[in-house]
N, CA and C atoms as an extended XYZ file, in Angstrom:
357
Properties=species:S:1:pos:R:3:atomname:S:1:resname:S:1:resid:I:1 pbc="F F F"
N       128.431      153.468       36.438 N   MET     1
C       129.069      152.487       35.591 CA  MET     1
C       128.455      152.582       34.186 C   MET     1
N       129.280      152.754       33.183 N   ASN     2
C       128.814      152.851       31.801 CA  ASN     2
C       128.764      151.462       31.173 C   ASN     2
N       127.696      151.206       30.402 N   PRO     3
C       127.664      149.915       29.701 CA  PRO     3
C       128.744      149.883       28.622 C   PRO     3
N       129.182      148.709       28.288 N   THR     4
C       130.173      148.560       27.232 CA  THR     4
C       129.492      148.844       25.897 C   THR     4
N       130.082      149.718       25.126 N   ILE     5
C       129.542      150.063       23.819 CA  ILE     5
C       130.287      149.248       22.778 C   ILE     5
N       129.537      148.491       22.003 N   SER     6
C       130.145      147.649       20.974 CA  SER     6
C       129.743      148.166       19.608 C   SER     6
N       130.679      148.710       18.839 N   PRO     7
C       130.332      149.203       17.503 CA  PRO     7
C       129.920      148.091       16.548 C   PRO     7
N       130.202      146.846       16.895 N   SER     8
C       129.856      145.737       16.007 CA  SER     8
C       128.486      145.140       16.323 C   SER     8
N       127.833      145.607       17.397 N   PHE     9
C       126.533      145.054       17.763 CA  PHE     9
C       125.463      145.593       16.822 C   PHE     9
N       124.827      144.698       16.090 N   ASP    10
C       123.784      145.058       15.141 CA  ASP    10
C       122.439      144.911       15.849 C   ASP    10
N       122.038      145.959       16.576 N   TRP    11
C       120.842      145.865       17.419 CA  TRP    11
C       119.594      145.567       16.614 C   TRP    11
N       119.486      146.111       15.419 N   ILE    12
C       118.249      145.933       14.648 CA  ILE    12
C       118.061      144.472       14.242 C   ILE    12
N       119.157      143.768       14.054 N   GLU    13
C       119.061      142.354       13.700 CA  GLU    13
C       118.478      141.539       14.848 C   GLU    13
N       118.697      141.995       16.069 N   HIS    14
C       118.218      141.286       17.260 CA  HIS    14
C       116.944      141.902       17.842 C   HIS    14
N       116.462      142.964       17.214 N   TYR    15
C       115.235      143.624       17.664 CA  TYR    15
C       114.074      142.641       17.530 C   TYR    15
N       113.175      142.560       18.518 N   PRO    16
C       112.150      141.511       18.502 CA  PRO    16
C       110.933      141.799       17.618 C   PRO    16
N       111.042      142.738       16.682 N   LEU    17
C       109.968      143.034       15.740 CA  LEU    17
C       110.531      143.030       14.328 C   LEU    17
N       109.671      142.754       13.348 N   ALA    18
C       110.095      142.781       11.948 CA  ALA    18
C       110.263      144.228       11.509 C   ALA    18
N       111.424      144.538       10.910 N   VAL    19
C       111.713      145.881       10.415 CA  VAL    19
C       112.290      145.758        9.013 C   VAL    19
N       111.690      146.519        8.080 N   ASP    20
C       112.258      146.591        6.736 CA  ASP    20
C       112.285      148.049        6.304 C   ASP    20
N       113.204      148.366        5.390 N   VAL    21
C       113.458      149.756        5.008 CA  VAL    21
C       113.539      149.850        3.494 C   VAL    21
N       112.895      150.885        2.955 N   CYS    22
C       113.051      151.165        1.522 CA  CYS    22
C       113.620      152.566        1.356 C   CYS    22
N       114.217      152.800        0.191 N   ASP    23
C       114.739      154.133       -0.104 CA  ASP    23
C       113.621      155.016       -0.664 C   ASP    23
N       113.935      156.223       -1.030 N   ARG    24
C       112.916      157.189       -1.481 CA  ARG    24
C       112.279      156.796       -2.811 C   ARG    24
N       112.867      155.805       -3.525 N   ASP    25
C       112.279      155.298       -4.766 CA  ASP    25
C       111.450      154.031       -4.526 C   ASP    25
N       111.398      153.573       -3.276 N   GLY    26
C       110.642      152.373       -2.960 CA  GLY    26
C       111.423      151.086       -3.125 C   GLY    26
N       112.750      151.178       -3.223 N   VAL    27
C       113.591      149.982       -3.341 CA  VAL    27
C       113.938      149.489       -1.936 C   VAL    27
N       113.701      148.214       -1.689 N   ILE    28
C       113.982      147.627       -0.374 CA  ILE    28
C       115.492      147.550       -0.195 C   ILE    28
N       116.001      148.213        0.865 N   ILE    29
C       117.450      148.283        1.054 CA  ILE    29
C       117.958      147.477        2.242 C   ILE    29
N       117.078      147.147        3.183 N   THR    30
C       117.510      146.300        4.300 CA  THR    30
C       116.294      145.738        5.018 C   THR    30
N       116.527      144.660        5.748 N   MET    31
C       115.502      144.068        6.605 CA  MET    31
C       116.206      143.258        7.677 C   MET    31
N       115.574      143.143        8.820 N   ASN    32
C       116.173      142.323        9.868 CA  ASN    32
C       115.691      140.882        9.736 C   ASN    32
N       116.188      140.018       10.614 N   ARG    33
C       115.906      138.587       10.508 CA  ARG    33
C       114.417      138.275       10.646 C   ARG    33
N       113.690      139.039       11.486 N   LEU    34
C       112.258      138.770       11.636 CA  LEU    34
C       111.478      139.219       10.409 C   LEU    34
N       111.909      140.290        9.757 N   ALA    35
C       111.272      140.690        8.493 CA  ALA    35
C       111.551      139.634        7.420 C   ALA    35
N       112.778      139.125        7.403 N   GLU    36
C       113.117      138.064        6.453 CA  GLU    36
C       112.191      136.868        6.650 C   GLU    36
N       111.973      136.494        7.904 N   GLU    37
C       111.083      135.374        8.215 CA  GLU    37
C       109.639      135.715        7.835 C   GLU    37
N       109.221      136.928        8.151 N   ASN    38
C       107.857      137.370        7.878 CA  ASN    38
C       107.555      137.348        6.375 C   ASN    38
N       108.547      137.695        5.563 N   PHE    39
C       108.363      137.767        4.113 CA  PHE    39
C       108.987      136.578        3.374 C   PHE    39
N       109.158      135.474        4.111 N   LYS    40
C       109.790      134.278        3.533 CA  LYS    40
C       109.080      133.809        2.266 C   LYS    40
N       107.751      133.807        2.267 N   SER    41
C       107.009      133.319        1.095 CA  SER    41
C       107.172      134.244       -0.113 C   SER    41
N       107.624      135.473        0.121 N   TRP    42
C       107.870      136.427       -0.970 CA  TRP    42
C       109.331      136.399       -1.418 C   TRP    42
N       110.163      135.645       -0.682 N   GLY    43
C       111.572      135.545       -1.054 CA  GLY    43
C       112.526      135.949        0.050 C   GLY    43
N       112.011      136.447        1.189 N   GLY    44
C       112.886      136.831        2.299 CA  GLY    44
C       113.916      137.863        1.880 C   GLY    44
N       115.176      137.607        2.197 N   ARG    45
C       116.251      138.563        1.880 CA  ARG    45
C       116.456      138.757        0.379 C   ARG    45
N       115.913      137.858       -0.428 N   ALA    46
C       115.999      138.040       -1.884 CA  ALA    46
C       115.213      139.269       -2.330 C   ALA    46
N       114.383      139.810       -1.442 N   LEU    47
C       113.640      141.033       -1.760 CA  LEU    47
C       114.534      142.277       -1.766 C   LEU    47
N       115.716      142.169       -1.157 N   LEU    48
C       116.628      143.313       -1.150 CA  LEU    48
C       116.937      143.722       -2.594 C   LEU    48
N       116.801      145.007       -2.866 N   GLY    49
C       117.019      145.518       -4.213 CA  GLY    49
C       115.773      145.525       -5.081 C   GLY    49
N       114.697      144.932       -4.578 N   LYS    50
C       113.426      144.891       -5.314 CA  LYS    50
C       112.555      146.081       -4.911 C   LYS    50
N       111.575      146.382       -5.723 N   SER    51
C       110.661      147.483       -5.453 CA  SER    51
C       109.519      147.036       -4.537 C   SER    51
N       109.188      147.865       -3.556 N   VAL    52
C       108.034      147.568       -2.700 CA  VAL    52
C       106.755      147.547       -3.517 C   VAL    52
N       106.753      148.267       -4.638 N   PHE    53
C       105.553      148.330       -5.470 CA  PHE    53
C       105.236      146.986       -6.115 C   PHE    53
N       106.239      146.124       -6.246 N   ASP    54
C       106.018      144.786       -6.791 CA  ASP    54
C       105.462      143.827       -5.737 C   ASP    54
N       105.455      144.251       -4.488 N   CYS    55
C       105.035      143.387       -3.377 CA  CYS    55
C       103.640      143.715       -2.861 C   CYS    55
N       102.993      144.723       -3.444 N   HIS    56
C       101.710      145.183       -2.933 CA  HIS    56
C       100.695      145.349       -4.056 C   HIS    56
N        99.403      145.251       -3.723 N   PRO    57
C        98.372      145.550       -4.716 CA  PRO    57
C        98.326      147.067       -4.971 C   PRO    57
N        97.696      147.466       -6.055 N   GLU    58
C        97.680      148.877       -6.441 CA  GLU    58
C        97.092      149.778       -5.355 C   GLU    58
N        96.076      149.320       -4.640 N   ALA    59
C        95.487      150.157       -3.580 CA  ALA    59
C        96.534      150.512       -2.524 C   ALA    59
N        97.387      149.563       -2.178 N   ALA    60
C        98.460      149.828       -1.215 CA  ALA    60
C        99.537      150.705       -1.845 C   ALA    60
N        99.815      150.505       -3.123 N   ASN    61
C       100.828      151.307       -3.802 CA  ASN    61
C       100.447      152.783       -3.839 C   ASN    61
N        99.163      153.077       -3.934 N   VAL    62
C        98.699      154.467       -3.886 CA  VAL    62
C        99.108      155.092       -2.553 C   VAL    62
N        98.931      154.353       -1.478 N   ILE    63
C        99.297      154.846       -0.139 CA  ILE    63
C       100.809      154.999       -0.030 C   ILE    63
N       101.553      154.021       -0.519 N   ILE    64
C       103.017      154.084       -0.456 CA  ILE    64
C       103.537      155.292       -1.239 C   ILE    64
N       102.992      155.503       -2.443 N   ARG    65
C       103.414      156.674       -3.234 CA  ARG    65
C       103.130      157.975       -2.488 C   ARG    65
N       101.957      158.050       -1.838 N   ARG    66
C       101.616      159.252       -1.062 CA  ARG    66
C       102.622      159.448        0.069 C   ARG    66
N       102.951      158.368        0.789 N   MET    67
C       103.915      158.483        1.893 CA  MET    67
C       105.270      158.945        1.374 C   MET    67
N       105.708      158.407        0.239 N   LEU    68
C       107.004      158.797       -0.321 CA  LEU    68
C       106.976      160.250       -0.808 C   LEU    68
N       105.873      160.662       -1.409 N   ASN    69
C       105.774      162.046       -1.917 CA  ASN    69
C       105.609      163.076       -0.812 C   ASN    69
N       104.887      162.708        0.241 N   GLU    70
C       104.581      163.657        1.320 CA  GLU    70
C       105.450      163.474        2.557 C   GLU    70
N       106.329      162.473        2.541 N   GLU    71
C       107.149      162.148        3.721 CA  GLU    71
C       106.243      161.943        4.929 C   GLU    71
N       105.202      161.137        4.737 N   SER    72
C       104.203      160.932        5.785 CA  SER    72
C       104.199      159.489        6.275 C   SER    72
N       103.480      159.261        7.368 N   ALA    73
C       103.400      157.950        8.008 CA  ALA    73
C       102.045      157.309        7.754 C   ALA    73
N       101.969      156.011        8.015 N   ASN    74
C       100.745      155.243        7.862 CA  ASN    74
C       100.777      154.124        8.899 C   ASN    74
N        99.663      153.925        9.581 N   THR    75
C        99.561      152.870       10.588 CA  THR    75
C        98.238      152.143       10.405 C   THR    75
N        98.284      150.802       10.454 N   TYR    76
C        97.060      150.018       10.324 CA  TYR    76
C        97.257      148.654       10.982 C   TYR    76
N        96.148      147.943       11.180 N   CYS    77
C        96.189      146.571       11.692 CA  CYS    77
C        95.780      145.628       10.574 C   CYS    77
N        96.340      144.444       10.614 N   THR    78
C        96.006      143.418        9.646 CA  THR    78
C        95.809      142.087       10.371 C   THR    78
N        95.052      141.205        9.770 N   VAL    79
C        94.858      139.862       10.309 CA  VAL    79
C        95.317      138.879        9.241 C   VAL    79
N        96.250      138.013        9.619 N   SER    80
C        96.715      136.981        8.697 CA  SER    80
C        97.266      135.809        9.490 C   SER    80
N        97.152      134.644        8.919 N   LYS    81
C        97.667      133.424        9.550 CA  LYS    81
C        97.231      133.313       11.001 C   LYS    81
N        96.004      133.716       11.257 N   GLY    82
C        95.443      133.559       12.592 CA  GLY    82
C        95.901      134.589       13.609 C   GLY    82
N        96.649      135.596       13.192 N   GLY    83
C        97.114      136.590       14.157 CA  GLY    83
C        96.918      138.015       13.680 C   GLY    83
N        96.804      138.912       14.647 N   ARG    84
C        96.682      140.335       14.322 CA  ARG    84
C        98.052      140.977       14.400 C   ARG    84
N        98.287      141.942       13.512 N   LYS    85
C        99.554      142.658       13.513 CA  LYS    85
C        99.294      144.142       13.330 C   LYS    85
N       100.072      144.931       14.024 N   LEU    86
C       100.081      146.372       13.838 CA  LEU    86
C       101.224      146.678       12.887 C   LEU    86
N       100.940      147.401       11.813 N   VAL    87
C       101.957      147.784       10.837 CA  VAL    87
C       102.111      149.298       10.909 C   VAL    87
N       103.334      149.740       11.163 N   HIS    88
C       103.613      151.179       11.195 CA  HIS    88
C       104.696      151.473       10.169 C   HIS    88
N       104.371      152.383        9.256 N   GLN    89
C       105.296      152.797        8.207 CA  GLN    89
C       105.547      154.292        8.401 C   GLN    89
N       106.810      154.680        8.434 N   CYS    90
C       107.111      156.093        8.665 CA  CYS    90
C       108.379      156.499        7.913 C   CYS    90
N       108.536      157.805        7.679 N   PRO    91
C       109.718      158.292        6.976 CA  PRO    91
C       110.985      158.099        7.803 C   PRO    91
N       112.112      157.968        7.106 N   TRP    92
C       113.416      158.023        7.780 CA  TRP    92
C       114.259      159.032        7.017 C   TRP    92
N       115.246      159.571        7.726 N   TYR    93
C       116.078      160.644        7.187 CA  TYR    93
C       117.544      160.278        7.369 C   TYR    93
N       118.368      160.633        6.379 N   ASP    94
C       119.793      160.325        6.479 CA  ASP    94
C       120.474      161.283        7.457 C   ASP    94
N       121.766      161.131        7.645 N   SER    95
C       122.494      161.914        8.646 CA  SER    95
C       122.486      163.417        8.366 C   SER    95
N       122.187      163.819        7.125 N   SER    96
C       122.109      165.252        6.807 CA  SER    96
C       120.697      165.787        6.982 C   SER    96
N       119.753      164.907        7.372 N   GLY    97
C       118.374      165.322        7.568 CA  GLY    97
C       117.529      165.253        6.307 C   GLY    97
N       118.070      164.659        5.258 N   THR    98
C       117.352      164.539        3.989 CA  THR    98
C       116.464      163.303        4.007 C   THR    98
N       115.232      163.457        3.544 N   PHE    99
C       114.315      162.321        3.455 CA  PHE    99
C       114.967      161.207        2.656 C   PHE    99
N       114.957      159.983        3.207 N   ALA   100
C       115.663      158.873        2.569 CA  ALA   100
C       114.767      157.700        2.219 C   ALA   100
N       113.525      157.667        2.707 N   GLY   101
C       112.630      156.555        2.402 CA  GLY   101
C       111.691      156.262        3.552 C   GLY   101
N       111.285      154.994        3.642 N   LEU   102
C       110.316      154.571        4.646 CA  LEU   102
C       110.840      153.378        5.443 C   LEU   102
N       110.478      153.354        6.706 N   VAL   103
C       110.742      152.209        7.589 CA  VAL   103
C       109.397      151.595        7.939 C   VAL   103
N       109.316      150.269        7.830 N   GLU   104
C       108.100      149.555        8.221 CA  GLU   104
C       108.439      148.671        9.408 C   GLU   104
N       107.632      148.780       10.458 N   THR   105
C       107.771      147.941       11.640 CA  THR   105
C       106.479      147.163       11.808 C   THR   105
N       106.598      145.855       12.024 N   ILE   106
C       105.423      144.999       12.165 CA  ILE   106
C       105.417      144.417       13.575 C   ILE   106
N       104.319      144.683       14.286 N   VAL   107
C       104.195      144.287       15.688 CA  VAL   107
C       103.087      143.240       15.828 C   VAL   107
N       103.416      142.000       16.199 N   PRO   108
C       102.354      141.024       16.481 CA  PRO   108
C       101.565      141.491       17.701 C   PRO   108
N       100.241      141.432       17.607 N   LEU   109
C        99.396      141.891       18.705 CA  LEU   109
C        98.753      140.710       19.425 C   LEU   109
N        98.734      140.762       20.758 N   PRO   110
C        98.005      139.731       21.496 CA  PRO   110
C        96.503      139.925       21.280 C   PRO   110
N        95.721      138.908       21.624 N   ALA   111
C        94.262      138.977       21.434 CA  ALA   111
C        93.671      140.204       22.134 C   ALA   111
N        94.151      140.504       23.313 N   GLU   112
C        93.669      141.657       24.065 CA  GLU   112
C        94.821      142.637       24.263 C   GLU   112
N        94.613      143.867       23.861 N   VAL   113
C        95.617      144.908       24.058 CA  VAL   113
C        95.008      145.959       24.971 C   VAL   113
N        95.568      146.116       26.172 N   PRO   114
C        95.002      147.110       27.084 CA  PRO   114
C        95.245      148.534       26.566 C   PRO   114
N        94.298      149.404       26.856 N   THR   115
C        94.434      150.823       26.520 CA  THR   115
C        94.370      151.606       27.821 C   THR   115
N        95.328      152.498       28.015 N   PHE   116
C        95.394      153.294       29.244 CA  PHE   116
C        95.182      154.766       28.919 C   PHE   116
N        94.313      155.409       29.665 N   GLN   117
C        94.088      156.843       29.523 CA  GLN   117
C        95.108      157.537       30.419 C   GLN   117
N        95.961      158.338       29.838 N   ARG   118
C        96.991      159.063       30.602 CA  ARG   118
C        96.583      160.518       30.744 C   ARG   118
N        96.923      161.094       31.876 N   GLY   119
C        96.728      162.539       32.077 CA  GLY   119
C        95.380      162.966       32.376 C   GLY   119
């Protein structure tokens, strides 16, 4: 039995993690509802069309420029508002395979995260 495929289902909007996307110039082009909530104090969806460089200190902008220039990823943990979060930023590519910018995913972490040795 095949599941019903709905072309109108916007899965990223219902994805349970904050996701935001910038283009290759660092302009924020989309975010889901959890990213909007996460960045509410910065303007939420009003950030669309704004530069990521205006949202970060220069030390972070150096890393963002490197990721944009090298098409590379960056992963780190942060602590804010009493919680830990894993932030993963990675390149995305358009349908022709051309580098198009960066996707940032923010994962709230529980106090204890188990680690499993595989293999």
